[in-house]
Coordinates of C-alpha atoms in Angstrom, one line a residue:
M1 CA -164.3 -114.7 28.0
A2 CA -164.2 -111.2 29.2
K3 CA -161.6 -110.2 31.8
Q4 CA -162.8 -109.6 35.3
T5 CA -162.1 -106.3 37.1
N6 CA -162.2 -105.0 40.6
Q7 CA -163.2 -101.6 39.3
P8 CA -166.5 -100.3 40.6
I9 CA -169.4 -100.2 38.2
E10 CA -170.1 -96.6 37.2
D11 CA -173.7 -95.3 37.2
I12 CA -174.7 -94.2 33.7
S13 CA -177.9 -94.4 31.7
T14 CA -178.1 -97.0 29.0
L15 CA -179.0 -94.4 26.4
K16 CA -175.9 -92.3 27.3
L17 CA -173.7 -95.4 27.2
M18 CA -175.1 -96.5 23.8
W19 CA -174.3 -93.0 22.5
Q20 CA -170.8 -93.2 23.7
L21 CA -170.4 -96.7 22.2
T22 CA -171.2 -95.3 18.8
R23 CA -167.9 -93.4 19.0
P24 CA -169.5 -90.1 17.8
H25 CA -166.2 -88.5 16.9
T26 CA -165.7 -91.1 14.2
L27 CA -169.1 -90.7 12.6
T28 CA -167.9 -88.0 10.3
A29 CA -166.2 -90.8 8.4
T30 CA -169.7 -91.4 6.9
F31 CA -170.9 -87.8 6.5
A32 CA -167.9 -86.5 4.6
P33 CA -167.7 -89.2 1.9
V34 CA -171.5 -89.3 1.3
I35 CA -171.7 -85.5 1.0
L36 CA -168.6 -85.4 -1.3
G37 CA -170.0 -88.1 -3.6
T38 CA -173.3 -86.2 -3.8
M39 CA -171.5 -82.9 -4.6
L40 CA -169.5 -84.6 -7.3
A41 CA -172.9 -85.7 -8.8
L42 CA -174.3 -82.2 -8.5
N43 CA -171.8 -81.1 -11.2
D44 CA -173.2 -83.8 -13.5
G45 CA -176.9 -83.3 -13.1
P46 CA -179.8 -82.7 -10.6
I47 CA -179.8 -84.3 -7.2
N48 CA -182.5 -86.5 -5.6
W49 CA -182.3 -85.2 -2.0
L50 CA -184.4 -88.0 -0.6
L51 CA -181.9 -90.5 -2.0
F52 CA -179.1 -88.4 -0.5
T53 CA -180.7 -88.5 2.9
A54 CA -181.4 -92.2 2.7
M55 CA -177.8 -92.9 1.8
L56 CA -176.5 -90.7 4.6
V57 CA -178.7 -92.4 7.2
C58 CA -178.0 -95.9 5.9
G59 CA -174.3 -95.3 6.0
L60 CA -174.5 -93.8 9.5
F61 CA -176.4 -96.8 10.7
L62 CA -173.9 -99.2 9.2
Q63 CA -171.0 -97.4 10.8
I64 CA -172.6 -97.3 14.2
A65 CA -173.5 -101.0 14.0
T66 CA -169.8 -101.7 13.1
N67 CA -168.7 -99.7 16.1
L68 CA -171.1 -101.6 18.4
F69 CA -169.9 -105.0 17.0
N70 CA -166.4 -103.9 17.8
E71 CA -167.3 -103.1 21.4
Y72 CA -169.2 -106.4 21.8
Y73 CA -166.6 -108.7 20.4
D74 CA -163.7 -106.9 22.1
F75 CA -165.6 -107.5 25.4
K76 CA -166.4 -111.1 24.6
R77 CA -162.7 -111.8 23.7
G78 CA -161.5 -110.2 26.9
L79 CA -159.6 -107.4 25.1
D80 CA -161.5 -104.6 26.9
T81 CA -161.2 -104.1 30.7
A82 CA -162.3 -101.3 33.0
D83 CA -158.8 -99.9 32.6
S84 CA -159.0 -99.7 28.8
V85 CA -158.3 -96.3 27.3
G86 CA -161.3 -94.2 26.1
I87 CA -164.6 -95.8 25.5
G88 CA -163.0 -99.3 25.4
G89 CA -164.0 -101.2 28.5
A90 CA -167.3 -99.3 28.9
L91 CA -169.2 -102.6 29.1
V92 CA -167.1 -103.6 32.0
R93 CA -167.2 -100.3 33.8
H94 CA -171.0 -99.7 33.4
G95 CA -172.3 -103.2 33.7
T96 CA -174.5 -103.0 30.6
K97 CA -175.5 -106.4 29.2
P98 CA -173.4 -107.2 26.1
S99 CA -176.4 -108.8 24.5
S100 CA -178.1 -105.3 24.5
V101 CA -175.2 -103.9 22.5
L102 CA -175.4 -106.7 20.0
A103 CA -179.1 -106.4 19.7
F104 CA -178.8 -102.6 19.0
A105 CA -176.3 -103.3 16.3
L106 CA -178.5 -105.9 14.7
I107 CA -181.5 -103.5 14.8
L108 CA -179.4 -100.9 13.0
Y109 CA -178.5 -103.5 10.4
G110 CA -182.2 -104.3 9.9
L111 CA -183.0 -100.6 9.5
S112 CA -180.2 -100.3 7.0
I113 CA -181.6 -103.1 4.9
L114 CA -185.0 -101.4 4.8
I115 CA -183.4 -98.1 3.7
G116 CA -181.2 -100.0 1.3
I117 CA -184.3 -101.5 -0.4
Y118 CA -185.6 -98.0 -1.0
I119 CA -182.3 -96.9 -2.5
C120 CA -182.2 -99.9 -4.8
M121 CA -185.8 -99.3 -5.9
N122 CA -184.7 -95.9 -7.0
S123 CA -181.3 -96.7 -8.5
S124 CA -180.1 -100.2 -9.1
W125 CA -180.6 -103.7 -7.6
W126 CA -176.9 -104.4 -8.1
L127 CA -176.4 -102.3 -5.0
V128 CA -177.8 -105.3 -3.1
V129 CA -174.5 -107.2 -3.7
I130 CA -172.4 -104.2 -2.6
G131 CA -174.6 -103.7 0.5
I132 CA -174.2 -107.3 1.5
I133 CA -170.4 -107.1 1.1
G134 CA -170.4 -103.9 3.2
M135 CA -172.5 -105.4 6.0
L136 CA -170.2 -108.5 6.0
I137 CA -167.1 -106.3 6.3
G138 CA -168.8 -104.4 9.2
Y139 CA -169.6 -107.6 11.1
L140 CA -166.3 -109.4 10.2
Y141 CA -164.2 -106.5 11.3
T142 CA -164.3 -107.8 14.9
G143 CA -166.7 -110.8 14.5
G144 CA -166.1 -114.2 13.0
P145 CA -163.2 -116.7 13.4
M146 CA -160.6 -114.3 11.8
P147 CA -161.6 -110.7 12.6
I148 CA -160.2 -108.1 10.2
A149 CA -159.3 -105.9 13.2
Y150 CA -156.8 -108.5 14.3
T151 CA -154.9 -108.3 11.0
P152 CA -152.9 -105.6 9.3
F153 CA -155.7 -105.0 6.8
G154 CA -158.1 -102.9 9.0
E155 CA -157.0 -99.6 7.4
L156 CA -157.4 -101.0 3.9
F157 CA -160.9 -102.4 4.5
A158 CA -162.0 -99.2 6.2
G159 CA -160.7 -96.9 3.5
L160 CA -162.1 -99.0 0.7
S161 CA -165.6 -99.4 2.2
M162 CA -166.3 -96.3 4.1
G163 CA -164.1 -93.9 2.1
I164 CA -164.0 -94.8 -1.6
G165 CA -167.1 -97.1 -1.4
F166 CA -169.4 -94.5 0.2
I167 CA -168.3 -91.8 -2.2
L168 CA -168.9 -93.9 -5.3
I169 CA -172.2 -95.3 -4.1
A170 CA -173.4 -91.7 -3.3
Y171 CA -172.3 -90.6 -6.7
F172 CA -173.8 -93.7 -8.5
I173 CA -177.3 -93.4 -7.0
Q174 CA -177.6 -89.9 -8.3
T175 CA -176.1 -90.4 -11.8
G176 CA -176.5 -94.1 -12.5
D177 CA -172.8 -94.3 -13.3
V178 CA -169.3 -94.0 -11.8
S179 CA -166.9 -91.5 -13.5
M180 CA -163.2 -91.5 -13.5
T181 CA -163.3 -88.1 -11.7
S182 CA -165.4 -89.4 -8.9
F183 CA -163.0 -92.3 -8.4
L184 CA -159.9 -90.1 -8.4
V185 CA -161.5 -87.7 -5.9
S186 CA -162.5 -90.6 -3.7
V187 CA -158.9 -91.9 -3.2
P188 CA -157.7 -89.3 -0.7
L189 CA -160.8 -89.7 1.4
G190 CA -160.3 -93.4 1.4
I191 CA -156.7 -92.8 2.7
L192 CA -158.0 -90.5 5.4
V193 CA -160.7 -92.9 6.6
G194 CA -158.0 -95.5 6.8
G195 CA -156.0 -92.9 8.8
I196 CA -158.8 -92.8 11.4
N197 CA -158.4 -96.5 11.8
M198 CA -154.6 -96.2 12.0
S199 CA -154.8 -93.5 14.7
N200 CA -157.1 -95.7 16.8
N201 CA -154.6 -98.6 16.5
I202 CA -151.6 -96.4 17.4
R203 CA -153.4 -95.4 20.6
D204 CA -154.2 -99.0 21.4
I205 CA -150.9 -100.7 20.5
K206 CA -150.2 -101.9 24.1
E207 CA -153.7 -103.3 24.7
D208 CA -154.0 -104.8 21.2
T209 CA -150.6 -106.5 21.6
I210 CA -151.8 -108.1 24.8
G211 CA -155.1 -109.1 23.2
G212 CA -153.3 -110.9 20.3
R213 CA -154.0 -108.5 17.5
K214 CA -151.5 -108.0 14.7
T215 CA -152.5 -104.6 13.5
L216 CA -150.4 -102.6 11.1
A217 CA -149.5 -100.2 13.9
I218 CA -148.2 -103.2 16.0
L219 CA -146.2 -104.6 13.1
L220 CA -144.6 -101.3 12.2
G221 CA -144.1 -100.1 15.8
R222 CA -145.4 -96.8 17.2
E223 CA -142.8 -94.5 15.6
K224 CA -143.1 -95.9 12.1
A225 CA -146.9 -96.1 12.4
I226 CA -147.0 -92.4 13.2
Q227 CA -144.7 -91.8 10.2
L228 CA -147.0 -93.7 8.0
L229 CA -150.0 -91.7 9.2
A230 CA -148.1 -88.5 8.4
I231 CA -147.3 -89.8 4.9
S232 CA -151.0 -90.6 4.4
F233 CA -151.8 -87.0 5.2
I234 CA -149.2 -85.7 2.8
V235 CA -150.3 -88.0 0.0
S236 CA -154.0 -87.0 0.4
Y237 CA -153.3 -83.3 0.1
A238 CA -150.7 -83.8 -2.7
W239 CA -153.2 -85.9 -4.6
I240 CA -155.7 -83.0 -4.8
V241 CA -152.9 -80.7 -6.0
G242 CA -152.1 -83.3 -8.7
L243 CA -155.7 -83.5 -9.8
V244 CA -155.8 -79.7 -10.1
I245 CA -152.5 -79.6 -12.1
F246 CA -153.8 -82.2 -14.6
G247 CA -157.1 -80.4 -15.0
V248 CA -159.2 -83.2 -13.5
V249 CA -160.8 -80.9 -10.9
S250 CA -161.3 -77.2 -10.4
P251 CA -158.7 -75.1 -8.5
W252 CA -161.6 -74.4 -6.1
L253 CA -160.9 -77.8 -4.5
L254 CA -157.6 -76.3 -3.2
F255 CA -159.8 -74.9 -0.4
V256 CA -159.0 -78.3 1.2
F257 CA -155.7 -76.8 2.4
I258 CA -157.5 -74.7 5.0
S259 CA -157.8 -78.0 7.0
M260 CA -154.0 -78.4 7.2
P261 CA -153.7 -77.5 10.9
K262 CA -155.7 -80.7 11.9
P263 CA -153.3 -83.3 10.5
I264 CA -150.3 -81.3 11.9
A265 CA -152.0 -81.3 15.3
A266 CA -152.6 -85.1 15.1
I267 CA -149.0 -86.0 14.4
K268 CA -147.7 -83.6 17.0
N269 CA -150.0 -85.0 19.7
F270 CA -149.1 -88.6 18.8
K271 CA -145.4 -87.8 19.0
E272 CA -145.7 -86.0 22.3
G273 CA -148.4 -88.2 23.8
E274 CA -147.0 -91.6 24.4
G275 CA -148.4 -92.7 27.7
I276 CA -150.6 -89.6 27.9
P277 CA -154.2 -90.6 27.3
M278 CA -155.4 -87.0 26.8
K279 CA -152.9 -86.2 24.1
Q280 CA -153.6 -89.5 22.3
G281 CA -157.3 -88.7 22.5
L282 CA -156.6 -85.3 20.9
A283 CA -154.5 -86.9 18.2
M284 CA -157.4 -89.3 17.3
K285 CA -159.9 -86.5 17.2
S286 CA -157.6 -84.4 15.0
T287 CA -157.3 -87.3 12.6
A288 CA -161.1 -87.7 12.5
L289 CA -161.5 -83.9 12.0
T290 CA -158.9 -84.0 9.2
N291 CA -161.2 -86.4 7.3
T292 CA -164.2 -84.3 8.1
F293 CA -162.8 -80.9 7.0
F294 CA -161.0 -82.4 4.0
G295 CA -164.3 -83.9 2.7
F296 CA -166.4 -80.8 3.5
L297 CA -163.9 -78.4 2.0
L298 CA -163.7 -80.4 -1.2
S299 CA -167.5 -80.3 -1.3
I300 CA -167.5 -76.6 -0.8
G301 CA -165.1 -76.3 -3.7
L302 CA -167.4 -78.4 -5.9
I303 CA -170.4 -76.3 -4.9
I304 CA -168.5 -73.1 -5.9
E305 CA -167.6 -74.7 -9.2
Y306 CA -171.2 -75.6 -9.8
L307 CA -172.5 -72.1 -9.0
I308 CA -170.0 -70.3 -11.3
K309 CA -170.6 -72.6 -14.3

């Protein structure tokens, strides 16, 4: 049951609230992998831009639905209150019916299924299995008897499904195959998508502990969790250097280092921002932007490689 609060209900339109509940600053976790997977495919053959658009929209709908499930079930389990940091607690503060949020999420799932059918018709019906698994992960992240978000495996599932998974699916629907190069390039994006999850859990350690979650950030503690996030940034950039050194990818992909200020800012704000919501919010946004810029800059490097062939 949701916790009660004496906080006044804030006046906000349902449309604006729904937009906030999508957590727009995290949606680049879909854009960057899908674009990167498609640019990897560009170097192996022509691109079907309708399939690319369908994949992008489908992935976006699935991510938004997952975010909405997260808000709904956190509210139902009483984890969110009007005093929750960030968008958490919006259902309490604004008085919107939780059933409306759940219905919106289910509608997006329905639209994703329709788009997914189009993608399968133009690629492979084996993607139905992958799509079902992805939708189950999205729902079970906070739904079901043992939510993934209440375990130390949230980062792993997020990175595998929305990082590595999105890249490889985007590549597969264009080429009909999955290459070793596409897999190797997908790994650092998977790590960074997991980092977005980690940054959210670092911010919410106090509330998640009260709510009974056992996230990786809680098990490690705030300081070690920040250290692990920093290590994940280092590994992601070093991974690309390794791929260049071994000739797996073009040196043009080293453009990714232009994004280095973002992860540095994320770690700095987390270290300085304990108990300061604004700094923690900036740290989360910097983590999300790291994933965005990292993926986009890799894509730019691949485009340059394609143009100079």
